Short mmCIF file of C-alpha atoms in Angstrom, two decimals:
data_model
loop_
_atom_site.label_atom_id
_atom_site.label_comp_id
_atom_site.label_asym_id
_atom_site.label_seq_id
_atom_site.Cartn_x
_atom_site.Cartn_y
_atom_site.Cartn_z
CA UNK A 1 -18.24 -36.65 -10.33
CA UNK A 2 -16.70 -33.33 -11.91
CA UNK A 3 -20.06 -31.37 -11.23
CA UNK A 4 -19.89 -32.42 -7.19
CA UNK A 5 -16.34 -31.38 -7.37
CA UNK A 6 -17.20 -27.90 -8.89
CA UNK A 7 -20.15 -27.44 -6.83
CA UNK A 8 -18.00 -28.42 -3.21
CA UNK A 9 -15.21 -26.01 -4.70
CA UNK A 10 -18.29 -23.11 -4.95
CA UNK A 11 -19.72 -23.22 -2.13
CA UNK A 12 -16.39 -23.15 -0.37
CA UNK A 13 -15.73 -20.33 -2.05
CA UNK A 14 -19.19 -18.82 -0.86
CA UNK A 15 -18.11 -19.72 2.87
CA UNK A 16 -15.04 -18.18 2.63
CA UNK A 17 -15.86 -14.68 1.23
CA UNK A 18 -18.87 -14.87 3.95
CA UNK A 19 -16.43 -15.56 6.60
CA UNK A 20 -14.35 -12.43 5.04
CA UNK A 21 -17.45 -10.20 5.16
CA UNK A 22 -18.00 -10.91 8.73
CA UNK A 23 -14.53 -10.22 9.76
CA UNK A 24 -14.76 -7.06 7.87
CA UNK A 25 -18.25 -6.33 9.84
CA UNK A 26 -16.82 -6.78 12.93
CA UNK A 27 -13.30 -4.48 12.02
CA UNK A 28 -15.02 -1.88 10.59
CA UNK A 29 -16.63 -0.81 14.16
CA UNK A 30 -12.80 0.56 14.72
CA UNK A 31 -10.86 3.45 12.15
CA UNK A 32 -10.49 2.05 8.75
CA UNK A 33 -7.39 3.33 7.14
CA UNK A 34 -8.23 6.20 4.46
CA UNK A 35 -4.84 4.95 2.76
CA UNK A 36 -2.81 1.87 2.31
CA UNK A 37 0.07 1.65 -0.02
CA UNK A 38 1.83 -1.26 -1.15
CA UNK A 39 5.21 -2.11 -2.48
CA UNK A 40 5.03 -5.43 -4.30
CA UNK A 41 8.75 -7.07 -3.41
CA UNK A 42 9.66 -10.61 -3.91
CA UNK A 43 8.43 -11.91 -7.35
CA UNK A 44 11.71 -12.84 -8.97
CA UNK A 45 12.41 -14.54 -5.78
CA UNK A 46 9.44 -16.25 -5.81
CA UNK A 47 9.67 -17.58 -9.45
CA UNK A 48 13.18 -18.71 -7.95
CA UNK A 49 11.66 -20.66 -4.94
CA UNK A 50 8.72 -22.31 -7.12
CA UNK A 51 10.71 -23.05 -9.50
CA UNK A 52 8.62 -21.53 -12.31
CA UNK A 53 9.60 -20.12 -15.86
CA UNK A 54 11.43 -16.39 -15.57
CA UNK A 55 8.25 -13.20 -15.72
CA UNK A 56 5.60 -16.65 -14.07
CA UNK A 57 6.45 -14.28 -10.56
CA UNK A 58 5.23 -10.92 -12.23
CA UNK A 59 1.89 -12.65 -13.44
CA UNK A 60 1.21 -14.31 -9.96
CA UNK A 61 2.20 -11.44 -8.25
CA UNK A 62 -0.65 -9.22 -10.48
CA UNK A 63 -3.49 -11.87 -9.36
CA UNK A 64 -1.98 -10.85 -5.84
CA UNK A 65 -2.58 -7.34 -6.19
CA UNK A 66 -6.24 -7.85 -8.02
CA UNK A 67 -6.69 -9.62 -4.90
CA UNK A 68 -5.26 -7.06 -1.59
CA UNK A 69 -7.58 -4.46 -3.96
CA UNK A 70 -10.81 -6.58 -3.65
CA UNK A 71 -10.53 -6.23 -0.09
CA UNK A 72 -8.91 -2.97 0.83
CA UNK A 73 -11.87 -1.41 -1.46
CA UNK A 74 -14.75 -4.31 0.13
CA UNK A 75 -13.05 -2.95 3.60
CA UNK A 76 -13.39 0.77 2.57
CA UNK A 77 -10.30 2.00 1.71
CA UNK A 78 -10.48 4.81 -0.70
CA UNK A 79 -7.43 5.29 -1.50
CA UNK A 80 -4.35 2.65 -2.49
CA UNK A 81 -1.31 3.14 -4.16
CA UNK A 82 1.24 0.65 -5.33
CA UNK A 83 4.90 0.63 -6.23
CA UNK A 84 5.00 -1.25 -9.77
CA UNK A 85 8.37 0.29 -11.16
CA UNK A 86 10.78 2.32 -9.53
CA UNK A 87 13.13 4.63 -11.61
CA UNK A 88 16.07 2.35 -10.37
CA UNK A 89 14.94 -0.86 -11.87
CA UNK A 90 15.64 0.56 -15.20
CA UNK A 91 19.20 -0.68 -14.56
CA UNK A 92 18.27 -4.37 -14.77
CA UNK A 93 18.64 -6.20 -18.03
CA UNK A 94 16.95 -4.78 -20.47
CA UNK A 95 15.41 -8.05 -21.41
CA UNK A 96 13.32 -7.90 -17.70
CA UNK A 97 12.50 -4.34 -18.57
CA UNK A 98 10.70 -4.71 -21.49
CA UNK A 99 9.15 -7.94 -20.22
CA UNK A 100 7.70 -5.84 -17.56
CA UNK A 101 6.84 -3.01 -19.55
CA UNK A 102 4.85 -5.49 -21.96
CA UNK A 103 3.41 -7.24 -18.72
CA UNK A 104 1.93 -3.38 -17.75
CA UNK A 105 0.88 -2.77 -21.14
CA UNK A 106 -1.11 -6.27 -20.83
CA UNK A 107 -2.47 -5.56 -17.49
CA UNK A 108 -3.51 -1.88 -18.21
CA UNK A 109 -5.67 -3.22 -21.25
CA UNK A 110 -7.06 -5.83 -18.66
CA UNK A 111 -7.73 -3.50 -15.94
CA UNK A 112 -9.57 -1.26 -18.33
CA UNK A 113 -12.44 -4.05 -19.36
CA UNK A 114 -15.75 -4.17 -18.30
CA UNK A 115 -16.01 -6.56 -15.77
CA UNK A 116 -12.92 -5.47 -14.07
CA UNK A 117 -12.27 -4.68 -10.91
CA UNK A 118 -11.72 -0.89 -11.65
CA UNK A 119 -15.17 -0.87 -13.18
CA UNK A 120 -16.88 -2.69 -10.18
CA UNK A 121 -15.46 -0.45 -7.26
CA UNK A 122 -15.93 2.83 -9.18
CA UNK A 123 -12.00 3.25 -9.11
CA UNK A 124 -9.96 6.00 -11.07
CA UNK A 125 -6.86 5.03 -11.70
CA UNK A 126 -3.88 7.16 -11.52
CA UNK A 127 -0.25 7.00 -12.65
CA UNK A 128 2.49 8.34 -10.68
CA UNK A 129 5.86 9.11 -11.53
CA UNK A 130 8.25 10.45 -14.51
CA UNK A 131 5.96 9.03 -17.08
CA UNK A 132 8.07 10.75 -19.88
CA UNK A 133 11.21 7.86 -19.25
CA UNK A 134 8.02 5.34 -19.84
CA UNK A 135 8.37 4.07 -23.86
CA UNK A 136 5.38 5.61 -25.83
CA UNK A 137 2.93 2.23 -26.35
CA UNK A 138 3.23 2.16 -22.44
CA UNK A 139 3.02 5.86 -21.90
CA UNK A 140 0.07 6.09 -24.31
CA UNK A 141 -1.81 2.70 -22.47
CA UNK A 142 -1.32 4.85 -19.24
CA UNK A 143 -2.81 7.93 -19.99
CA UNK A 144 -5.69 6.38 -21.58
CA UNK A 145 -6.19 5.03 -18.63
CA UNK A 146 -6.45 8.08 -16.68
CA UNK A 147 -8.44 9.45 -19.10
CA UNK A 148 -11.12 6.23 -19.07
CA UNK A 149 -11.10 6.28 -15.55
CA UNK A 150 -11.50 9.66 -14.51
CA UNK A 151 -14.90 9.81 -13.83
CA UNK A 152 -14.86 7.02 -11.19
CA UNK A 153 -15.28 8.36 -7.72
CA UNK A 154 -15.71 5.89 -5.16
CA UNK A 155 -11.99 5.15 -4.60
CA UNK A 156 -8.90 5.96 -6.09
CA UNK A 157 -5.80 3.89 -7.78
CA UNK A 158 -1.92 5.42 -7.71
CA UNK A 159 0.40 3.27 -9.56
CA UNK A 160 3.55 4.72 -9.09
CA UNK A 161 5.89 3.96 -12.31
CA UNK A 162 9.04 5.47 -13.21
CA UNK A 163 8.91 6.97 -9.55
CA UNK A 164 11.03 7.52 -7.03
CA UNK A 165 10.60 10.10 -4.07
CA UNK A 166 13.67 11.61 -4.67
CA UNK A 167 12.83 11.96 -8.16
CA UNK A 168 9.11 13.38 -7.31
CA UNK A 169 10.67 16.03 -4.50
CA UNK A 170 13.00 17.31 -7.40
CA UNK A 171 10.24 17.41 -9.89
CA UNK A 172 8.06 18.82 -7.75
CA UNK A 173 11.08 21.64 -6.68
CA UNK A 174 11.57 22.39 -9.93
CA UNK A 175 7.76 22.89 -10.99
CA UNK A 176 7.59 25.46 -7.86
CA UNK A 177 10.59 27.31 -9.24
CA UNK A 178 9.55 27.66 -12.60
CA UNK A 179 5.81 28.41 -11.79
CA UNK A 180 6.96 30.96 -9.41
CA UNK A 181 9.61 32.29 -11.87
CA UNK A 182 6.26 32.69 -14.49
CA UNK A 183 4.60 34.52 -11.25
CA UNK A 184 7.24 36.95 -11.28
CA UNK A 185 8.00 37.62 -14.80
CA UNK A 186 3.97 38.46 -15.31
CA UNK A 187 3.96 40.91 -11.95
CA UNK A 188 7.15 42.31 -13.80
CA UNK A 189 5.52 42.73 -16.82
CA UNK A 190 2.26 44.23 -15.92
CA UNK A 191 4.41 47.35 -13.93
CA UNK A 192 4.02 45.64 -10.55
CA UNK A 193 6.45 43.93 -9.72
CA UNK A 194 9.03 46.71 -10.22
CA UNK A 195 11.85 44.44 -11.35
CA UNK A 196 12.10 42.75 -8.44
CA UNK A 197 14.40 39.54 -9.09
CA UNK A 198 16.74 41.25 -11.02
CA UNK A 199 17.11 44.41 -8.83
CA UNK A 200 17.63 42.70 -5.71
CA UNK A 201 14.23 44.42 -4.75
CA UNK A 202 13.39 41.51 -2.09
CA UNK A 203 14.54 41.81 1.40
CA UNK A 204 16.73 38.91 1.89
CA UNK A 205 14.76 37.34 4.47
CA UNK A 206 11.71 37.57 1.70
CA UNK A 207 13.60 35.97 -0.40
CA UNK A 208 14.54 32.52 1.59
CA UNK A 209 10.66 32.17 1.77
CA UNK A 210 9.84 33.11 -2.40
CA UNK A 211 9.07 28.76 -2.59
CA UNK A 212 6.09 27.62 0.46
CA UNK A 213 6.15 24.51 1.46
CA UNK A 214 2.38 24.04 0.39
CA UNK A 215 3.88 25.35 -3.64
CA UNK A 216 6.18 22.09 -3.15
CA UNK A 217 3.42 19.95 -2.20
CA UNK A 218 1.15 20.61 -3.95
CA UNK A 219 3.26 19.55 -7.33
CA UNK A 220 4.13 16.36 -6.00
CA UNK A 221 2.94 13.39 -8.36
CA UNK A 222 1.38 12.04 -5.31
CA UNK A 223 -0.58 15.04 -4.12
CA UNK A 224 -4.06 13.72 -5.21
CA UNK A 225 -3.90 11.37 -2.65
CA UNK A 226 -3.76 12.19 1.41
CA UNK A 227 -0.67 10.65 3.30
CA UNK A 228 -0.57 7.04 3.53
CA UNK A 229 -2.18 5.12 6.77
CA UNK A 230 -0.42 1.75 6.08
CA UNK A 231 2.79 0.84 3.70
CA UNK A 232 2.92 -2.88 3.31
CA UNK A 233 6.35 -4.16 1.92
CA UNK A 234 6.44 -8.01 1.36
CA UNK A 235 9.62 -10.08 1.56
CA UNK A 236 10.46 -9.31 4.85
CA UNK A 237 12.82 -6.22 4.19
CA UNK A 238 12.50 -3.41 6.52
CA UNK A 239 13.42 -0.36 3.70
CA UNK A 240 11.08 1.80 1.91
CA UNK A 241 13.52 1.84 -1.18
CA UNK A 242 12.66 5.20 -2.23
CA UNK A 243 8.71 4.87 -2.01
CA UNK A 244 6.57 8.11 -0.21
CA UNK A 245 9.62 8.90 2.15
CA UNK A 246 7.65 12.61 1.72
CA UNK A 247 4.11 10.86 2.70
CA UNK A 248 5.16 8.48 5.42
CA UNK A 249 6.40 11.04 8.24
CA UNK A 250 2.79 9.67 10.46
CA UNK A 251 2.80 5.95 8.30
CA UNK A 252 2.57 2.62 9.50
CA UNK A 253 4.85 0.84 8.40
CA UNK A 254 4.42 -3.27 8.03
CA UNK A 255 6.64 -5.86 6.74
CA UNK A 256 5.73 -9.42 6.47
CA UNK A 257 7.74 -12.21 5.48
CA UNK A 258 5.68 -13.72 2.84
CA UNK A 259 6.60 -12.91 -0.71
CA UNK A 260 4.46 -10.44 -2.69
CA UNK A 261 2.75 -13.18 -4.77
CA UNK A 262 2.22 -15.19 -1.49
CA UNK A 263 0.56 -12.37 -0.14
CA UNK A 264 -2.92 -12.83 1.61
CA UNK A 265 -6.13 -11.80 3.55
CA UNK A 266 -4.03 -12.96 6.72
CA UNK A 267 -1.62 -10.26 6.05
CA UNK A 268 -3.63 -7.79 5.01
CA UNK A 269 -5.89 -8.78 8.38
CA UNK A 270 -2.61 -8.67 10.40
CA UNK A 271 -1.70 -5.17 8.63
CA UNK A 272 -5.43 -3.76 9.74
CA UNK A 273 -5.16 -4.85 13.38
CA UNK A 274 -2.41 -3.82 14.45
CA UNK A 275 -3.15 -0.59 12.71
CA UNK A 276 -6.07 -0.45 14.66
CA UNK A 277 -4.22 -0.73 17.72
CA UNK A 278 -1.67 2.09 17.09
CA UNK A 279 -4.13 4.86 14.99
CA UNK A 280 -5.25 6.83 18.22
CA UNK A 281 -1.29 7.46 18.50
CA UNK A 282 -0.55 7.84 14.40
CA UNK A 283 -3.81 10.27 14.77
CA UNK A 284 -2.18 12.46 17.61
CA UNK A 285 1.14 12.75 16.07
CA UNK A 286 -0.45 13.73 12.36
CA UNK A 287 -2.15 15.92 13.93
CA UNK A 288 0.51 17.58 15.85
CA UNK A 289 2.34 18.09 12.39
CA UNK B 1 -50.28 1.13 12.13
CA UNK B 2 -49.70 -0.25 15.77
CA UNK B 3 -48.09 -3.27 13.58
CA UNK B 4 -45.73 -0.66 12.01
CA UNK B 5 -44.87 1.30 14.43
CA UNK B 6 -43.90 -1.85 16.51
CA UNK B 7 -41.78 -3.54 13.99
CA UNK B 8 -40.11 -0.13 13.30
CA UNK B 9 -39.23 -0.39 17.20
CA UNK B 10 -38.11 -3.86 16.83
CA UNK B 11 -35.89 -2.71 14.19
CA UNK B 12 -34.37 -0.06 15.85
CA UNK B 13 -33.75 -2.94 19.03
CA UNK B 14 -32.54 -5.36 16.70
CA UNK B 15 -29.91 -2.69 15.23
CA UNK B 16 -28.85 -1.73 18.61
CA UNK B 17 -28.45 -5.40 20.02
CA UNK B 18 -26.38 -6.01 16.57
CA UNK B 19 -24.29 -2.70 17.12
CA UNK B 20 -23.44 -4.17 20.76
CA UNK B 21 -22.74 -7.66 19.39
CA UNK B 22 -20.33 -6.29 16.95
CA UNK B 23 -18.74 -3.69 19.01
CA UNK B 24 -18.03 -6.43 22.02
CA UNK B 25 -16.31 -8.83 19.11
CA UNK B 26 -14.36 -5.93 18.40
CA UNK B 27 -13.20 -5.67 22.13
CA UNK B 28 -12.29 -9.23 21.72
CA UNK B 29 -10.41 -9.97 18.58
CA UNK B 30 -8.03 -6.87 19.79
CA UNK B 31 -8.04 -8.26 23.42
CA UNK B 32 -6.38 -11.30 21.58
CA UNK B 33 -4.58 -9.35 19.49
CA UNK B 34 -2.87 -7.80 22.59
CA UNK B 35 -2.23 -10.89 24.77
CA UNK B 36 -0.72 -12.10 21.00
CA UNK B 37 1.37 -9.17 21.10
CA UNK B 38 2.56 -9.24 24.88
CA UNK B 39 3.56 -13.18 24.64
CA UNK B 40 5.61 -11.87 21.51
CA UNK B 41 6.92 -9.32 23.70
CA UNK B 42 7.76 -11.81 26.78
CA UNK B 43 9.71 -14.17 24.22
CA UNK B 44 11.89 -10.76 22.83
CA UNK B 45 12.54 -10.15 26.36
CA UNK B 46 14.04 -13.67 27.13
CA UNK B 47 15.80 -13.61 23.95
CA UNK B 48 17.33 -10.61 24.83
CA UNK B 49 18.49 -11.71 28.35
CA UNK B 50 20.42 -14.44 26.23
CA UNK B 51 21.75 -12.01 23.97
CA UNK B 52 22.90 -9.97 26.51
CA UNK B 53 24.59 -13.09 28.84
CA UNK B 54 26.40 -14.02 25.41
CA UNK B 55 24.85 -17.49 25.88
CA UNK B 56 23.76 -17.24 21.94
CA UNK B 57 27.16 -17.54 20.07
CA UNK B 58 26.42 -15.86 16.29
CA UNK B 59 25.63 -12.64 18.32
CA UNK B 60 29.25 -12.51 19.38
CA UNK B 61 30.83 -11.05 16.35
CA UNK B 62 28.86 -8.51 15.09
CA UNK B 63 30.56 -7.05 11.13
CA UNK B 64 30.63 -3.50 12.78
CA UNK B 65 32.01 -1.96 9.79
CA UNK B 66 29.01 -2.50 7.55
CA UNK B 67 26.83 0.15 9.88
CA UNK B 68 28.66 3.55 8.70
CA UNK B 69 25.93 5.53 10.34
CA UNK B 70 23.05 4.61 12.36
CA UNK B 71 19.89 6.89 13.21
CA UNK B 72 18.09 6.73 16.23
CA UNK B 73 14.38 8.10 15.94
CA UNK B 74 12.94 8.80 19.76
CA UNK B 75 8.83 9.47 20.38
CA UNK B 76 9.14 13.16 21.61
CA UNK B 77 7.64 12.12 25.21
CA UNK B 78 10.05 10.14 25.88
CA UNK B 79 12.89 12.31 24.67
CA UNK B 80 12.87 14.12 27.71
CA UNK B 81 14.62 10.60 29.64
CA UNK B 82 18.27 11.93 28.76
CA UNK B 83 20.00 9.60 31.29
CA UNK B 84 18.23 6.60 29.16
CA UNK B 85 19.38 8.68 26.27
CA UNK B 86 23.26 8.46 27.18
CA UNK B 87 23.01 4.68 28.62
CA UNK B 88 21.97 3.51 25.17
CA UNK B 89 24.57 5.85 23.59
CA UNK B 90 26.89 4.26 25.85
CA UNK B 91 26.12 0.49 24.61
CA UNK B 92 26.30 1.59 21.07
CA UNK B 93 29.55 2.82 21.72
CA UNK B 94 30.58 -0.70 23.73
CA UNK B 95 29.30 -1.96 20.71
CA UNK B 96 31.54 0.10 18.11
CA UNK B 97 29.28 2.35 16.45
CA UNK B 98 31.19 5.35 15.75
CA UNK B 99 28.44 7.87 13.77
CA UNK B 100 25.15 8.13 15.68
CA UNK B 101 22.25 11.10 14.51
CA UNK B 102 19.45 11.48 17.19
CA UNK B 103 15.87 12.35 16.15
CA UNK B 104 12.94 13.82 17.68
CA UNK B 105 10.08 15.83 16.18
CA UNK B 106 9.84 18.40 18.54
CA UNK B 107 13.81 18.74 18.68
CA UNK B 108 13.50 18.11 22.69
CA UNK B 109 16.91 16.15 21.90
CA UNK B 110 18.53 19.40 20.11
CA UNK B 111 17.58 21.32 23.47
CA UNK B 112 19.41 18.51 25.56
CA UNK B 113 22.40 18.07 23.26
CA UNK B 114 25.08 20.07 25.95
CA UNK B 115 24.06 17.81 28.20
CA UNK B 116 24.72 14.44 26.50
CA UNK B 117 27.61 15.90 25.17
CA UNK B 118 29.00 16.56 28.64
CA UNK B 119 27.83 13.52 29.96
CA UNK B 120 28.83 10.88 26.91
CA UNK B 121 33.28 10.55 27.65
CA UNK B 122 34.94 11.20 24.43
CA UNK B 123 31.47 11.73 22.14
CA UNK B 124 31.56 14.97 19.70
CA UNK B 125 29.00 17.39 17.88
CA UNK B 126 28.70 16.12 14.19
CA UNK B 127 29.31 19.57 12.99
CA UNK B 128 32.41 19.91 14.71
CA UNK B 129 33.97 17.04 13.46
CA UNK B 130 32.54 17.54 9.94
CA UNK B 131 35.52 18.11 7.72
CA UNK B 132 34.00 18.30 3.69
CA UNK B 133 31.49 15.73 3.94
CA UNK B 134 34.14 13.13 5.14
CA UNK B 135 33.65 11.42 7.86
CA UNK B 136 37.07 10.82 9.48
CA UNK B 137 37.95 8.21 11.62
CA UNK B 138 37.71 9.53 15.08
CA UNK B 139 38.45 7.83 17.88
CA UNK B 140 35.10 9.63 19.36
CA UNK B 141 31.78 9.39 18.55
CA UNK B 142 30.01 11.71 16.95
CA UNK B 143 26.22 12.91 17.36
CA UNK B 144 24.03 14.87 14.90
CA UNK B 145 21.26 15.91 16.57
CA UNK B 146 18.31 16.14 13.88
CA UNK B 147 14.10 17.17 14.02
CA UNK B 148 11.20 17.76 11.84
CA UNK B 149 12.36 21.07 10.65
CA UNK B 150 15.25 19.09 9.18
CA UNK B 151 13.07 17.66 7.03
CA UNK B 152 10.12 19.29 5.07
CA UNK B 153 11.07 22.73 5.42
CA UNK B 154 14.77 22.18 5.08
CA UNK B 155 14.16 20.91 1.60
CA UNK B 156 11.53 24.13 1.06
CA UNK B 157 14.52 25.99 2.20
CA UNK B 158 17.07 24.36 -0.14
CA UNK B 159 14.21 24.49 -3.12
CA UNK B 160 14.65 28.89 -2.78
CA UNK B 161 18.66 28.53 -2.97
CA UNK B 162 17.55 26.74 -6.28
CA UNK B 163 15.20 28.84 -7.31
CA UNK B 164 18.22 32.25 -6.56
CA UNK B 165 20.66 30.08 -8.49
CA UNK B 166 17.26 29.28 -11.60
CA UNK B 167 16.76 33.08 -11.78
CA UNK B 168 20.28 33.95 -11.79
CA UNK B 169 20.80 31.41 -15.16
CA UNK B 170 19.87 31.80 -18.31
CA UNK B 171 16.35 30.67 -17.03
CA UNK B 172 15.04 30.17 -20.87
CA UNK B 173 18.18 27.62 -21.33
CA UNK B 174 16.99 24.22 -20.81
CA UNK B 175 20.72 22.95 -20.26
CA UNK B 176 21.02 25.36 -17.65
CA UNK B 177 17.94 23.93 -15.91
CA UNK B 178 18.64 20.71 -16.40
CA UNK B 179 22.07 21.18 -14.58
CA UNK B 180 20.52 22.89 -11.41
CA UNK B 181 17.50 20.96 -10.67
CA UNK B 182 19.47 17.39 -10.14
CA UNK B 183 19.46 15.07 -7.27
CA UNK B 184 22.99 16.63 -6.20
CA UNK B 185 21.74 19.76 -6.08
CA UNK B 186 19.49 19.26 -4.25
CA UNK B 187 22.17 17.34 -1.76
CA UNK B 188 24.25 20.40 -1.90
CA UNK B 189 21.70 23.01 -1.45
CA UNK B 190 20.60 21.27 1.85
CA UNK B 191 24.06 21.20 3.43
CA UNK B 192 24.05 24.95 2.42
CA UNK B 193 20.74 25.49 4.93
CA UNK B 194 22.53 23.52 7.64
CA UNK B 195 20.36 19.76 7.20
CA UNK B 196 22.82 18.02 4.60
CA UNK B 197 23.56 15.17 7.18
CA UNK B 198 24.56 11.35 5.56
CA UNK B 199 22.15 8.91 4.58
CA UNK B 200 22.06 6.41 7.97
CA UNK B 201 22.50 2.39 6.65
CA UNK B 202 20.16 1.82 10.22
CA UNK B 203 17.06 3.73 11.79
CA UNK B 204 16.00 2.40 15.54
CA UNK B 205 12.70 3.29 16.33
CA UNK B 206 12.33 3.83 20.22
CA UNK B 207 8.42 4.21 20.13
CA UNK B 208 5.24 2.99 20.22
CA UNK B 209 5.21 2.43 16.62
CA UNK B 210 7.20 1.59 13.59
CA UNK B 211 6.93 4.23 12.18
CA UNK B 212 9.65 7.18 11.00
CA UNK B 213 7.99 10.22 12.83
CA UNK B 214 9.09 12.45 10.05
CA UNK B 215 12.51 11.80 9.83
CA UNK B 216 14.20 13.88 6.66
CA UNK B 217 12.98 12.18 3.25
CA UNK B 218 16.06 12.73 1.92
CA UNK B 219 18.25 10.71 3.47
CA UNK B 220 16.29 7.43 4.47
CA UNK B 221 16.00 6.20 0.45
CA UNK B 222 17.60 2.97 1.29
CA UNK B 223 17.74 3.25 5.14
CA UNK B 224 16.42 -0.32 6.87
CA UNK B 225 13.63 0.94 9.47
CA UNK B 226 13.62 -1.39 12.78
CA UNK B 227 11.29 -0.87 15.71
CA UNK B 228 12.61 -1.31 18.65
CA UNK B 229 9.57 -0.57 21.14
CA UNK B 230 9.38 2.04 23.76
CA UNK B 231 12.54 3.91 25.59
CA UNK B 232 11.85 2.90 28.50
CA UNK B 233 11.88 -0.91 28.21
CA UNK B 234 14.92 -0.81 25.65
CA UNK B 235 17.40 -3.58 27.02
CA UNK B 236 20.99 -4.20 25.12
CA UNK B 237 20.09 -8.04 23.92
CA UNK B 238 17.15 -6.32 21.37
CA UNK B 239 20.16 -3.52 20.31
CA UNK B 240 22.32 -6.63 19.25
CA UNK B 241 20.11 -8.48 17.43
CA UNK B 242 18.52 -5.35 15.67
CA UNK B 243 22.38 -4.39 14.24
CA UNK B 244 23.03 -8.38 13.51
CA UNK B 245 19.83 -9.03 11.36
CA UNK B 246 21.10 -5.76 9.73
CA UNK B 247 24.63 -6.83 9.04
CA UNK B 248 23.05 -9.97 7.43
CA UNK B 249 21.00 -7.71 4.91
CA UNK B 250 21.52 -7.94 1.57
CA UNK B 251 20.11 -4.88 -0.84
CA UNK B 252 19.66 -4.75 -4.78
CA UNK B 253 18.79 -1.02 -4.74
CA UNK B 254 16.71 -1.50 -6.99
CA UNK B 255 18.61 -3.95 -9.83
#
């Protein structure tokens, strides 16, 4: 009896998989997004809604993330970014922050294992954010994961931890200023600069353009990935909460009302279909920038 | 030899038929989606008529005080329709919205600024009303006009302002560095270069897609972004519904 049940479940699983593959086949006739970003909102609400133990929502949320990554990479999306932990989240209770950090540590170790999704799809993992704000064990695990997957080149997973857009912009501006200063100091010391900065050797006009937009953009934490095509935020909330504000100028924002642990193939499909409907318009906007 | 040729031709034919089949299925799927979206649009239009006529009770009283600053993003091609924009602003005035920011990517609205201000009774330009970053409780509506150059390019200009401060200070002093490169210093620098407006609570997008089209990133951290459809099909009911939904939202700000 037990074996028959298992067999039925297996056949059902295979059929669902086949159906998904067929759907992807049809959809790939149209434009495939290059980069999808996820704001994984609603884990705590899910825990409350299903009356689970604290932290269970986040664990189920992690499996939901694995399924979404599978759909993305199977469909051919090269870059996926997820908003795992915001700098603002540090304001939560120390117990909650600690349990999230522990979960992150546990899951980083898990994805580095042999049969994990990262190795199956050749995914390079990048941790974007102010990693100095993380505790030592988490930061070291993150750096280990980045090193271990550095050679993978089929797809990229950017995990934003200790990240906010404003912090990213600020960091990029600081790095640009420090780099420009070093450049000028080098020019000065080699005699070519003629003490440009201190003696007011630049024209006012030039001074306003020392730091260029390209300098700032190359120092962003997310510089390794192109601008996102779709940002999906679950729980029906319509704000970006300081996520990819700089990069989302021509990006389709989709806010399904499901909570993150409940997200599935249906929402992924709907996001892709809507993206394909307006792709022509967004592409035109991007080319005009 | 003949067989391999024939099998290659057969293979190519079947691949082409397969591709045609996939293409038609794709178009079929998208036609179904378009029909679904069209039916949803009709339902929305009906709902807006009900709201405008005041038949739906809950939309009658809005907690408009919650909406301190409203931003409107308009598709640049539709931004030429200044009469529609003036009508929209008149509706907002009627509802009680006091401070509005108008954005379009190419700065078309900036060019129509004088025309809009002249034709909208009792509206004044944000820059004129603005004093020490305190939004005074005005009788009049204030209007701000923003374009793409107030976003990324303004950040680059602000970076230059901070660079000047950095180069004048003790560059090797870590404390000084920490004081200069802070988010509040950046906000001040943005104000200095003329792109330092307040953060909108709600952003309404009038265009084909839900996309903020480059609205200054520094200002939309926690802004609710709502898609209203194209400007040509704007209606009063959906405006009220969007504002009502906004007043019902509760934010944690990360906590």
